[in-house]
């Protein structure tokens, strides 16, 4: 996540303990952790591959594939 933050600096990252906040787990339909939601949609369960995560974040930020903000 930190590497993604440096390559797509305009992203907002929030880490949530779903055990302490079960309503958040329900909202995003998190069934296992770790999980990654982007713009309110659950995108990954488990640890995502770096390139897949970066590509999805760039797309969500409106950046061309491989570009950084």
C-alpha atoms as one frame of an Amber mdcrd trajectory, in Angstrom:
protein
   0.000   0.000   0.000   2.831   2.402   0.820   4.442   1.764  -2.574   1.090
   2.351  -4.244   0.712   5.579  -2.314   4.064   6.812  -3.639   3.166   5.898
  -7.232  -0.421   7.175  -7.117  -0.071   9.986  -4.556  -3.605  11.364  -4.843
  -5.160   8.263  -3.307  -6.632   8.273   0.177  -5.791   5.171   2.204  -7.775
   4.123   5.226  -7.054   0.958   7.205 -10.060  -0.366   9.093 -10.185  -3.124
  11.688 -13.317  -4.951  10.553 -13.413  -6.995  13.767 -13.839  -3.743  15.687
 -16.087  -2.241  12.971 -18.318  -5.071  11.700 -20.713  -2.642  10.003 -17.911
  -1.690   7.627 -17.294  -5.365   6.829 -20.985  -5.783   6.017 -21.104  -2.596
   3.927 -18.225  -3.715   1.714 -19.109  -7.434   1.881 -15.724  -8.325   3.361
 -15.674 -12.061   4.074 -11.937 -12.397   4.721  -8.963 -10.167   5.317  -7.008
  -8.479   4.024  -9.455  -6.870   1.653  -9.121  -3.798  -0.545 -12.043  -1.569
  -1.488 -11.590   1.163  -4.072 -14.164   3.933  -4.401 -16.615   1.967  -2.273
 -16.331  -1.319  -4.165 -14.573  -4.419  -2.848 -11.853  -5.057  -5.435  -9.479
  -7.558  -3.823  -9.617 -10.176  -1.104  -6.320 -11.516   0.113  -3.079  -9.755
  -0.695  -3.338  -8.339  -4.223  -0.453  -8.598  -6.635   1.367  -5.284  -6.745
   0.859  -4.638 -10.452  -2.851  -5.502 -10.290  -3.356  -3.142  -7.350  -1.413
  -0.326  -9.010  -3.310  -0.762 -12.282  -6.672  -0.625 -10.503  -5.660   2.427
  -8.448  -4.409   4.249 -11.560  -7.654   3.458 -13.327  -9.708   4.707 -10.366
  -7.618   7.892 -10.286  -8.209   8.439 -14.013  -4.546   7.938 -14.864  -3.282
   6.072 -17.919  -1.867   2.621 -17.292   1.707   2.930 -16.043   1.474   6.656
 -15.277   1.851   8.258 -11.894   0.090  11.359 -10.660
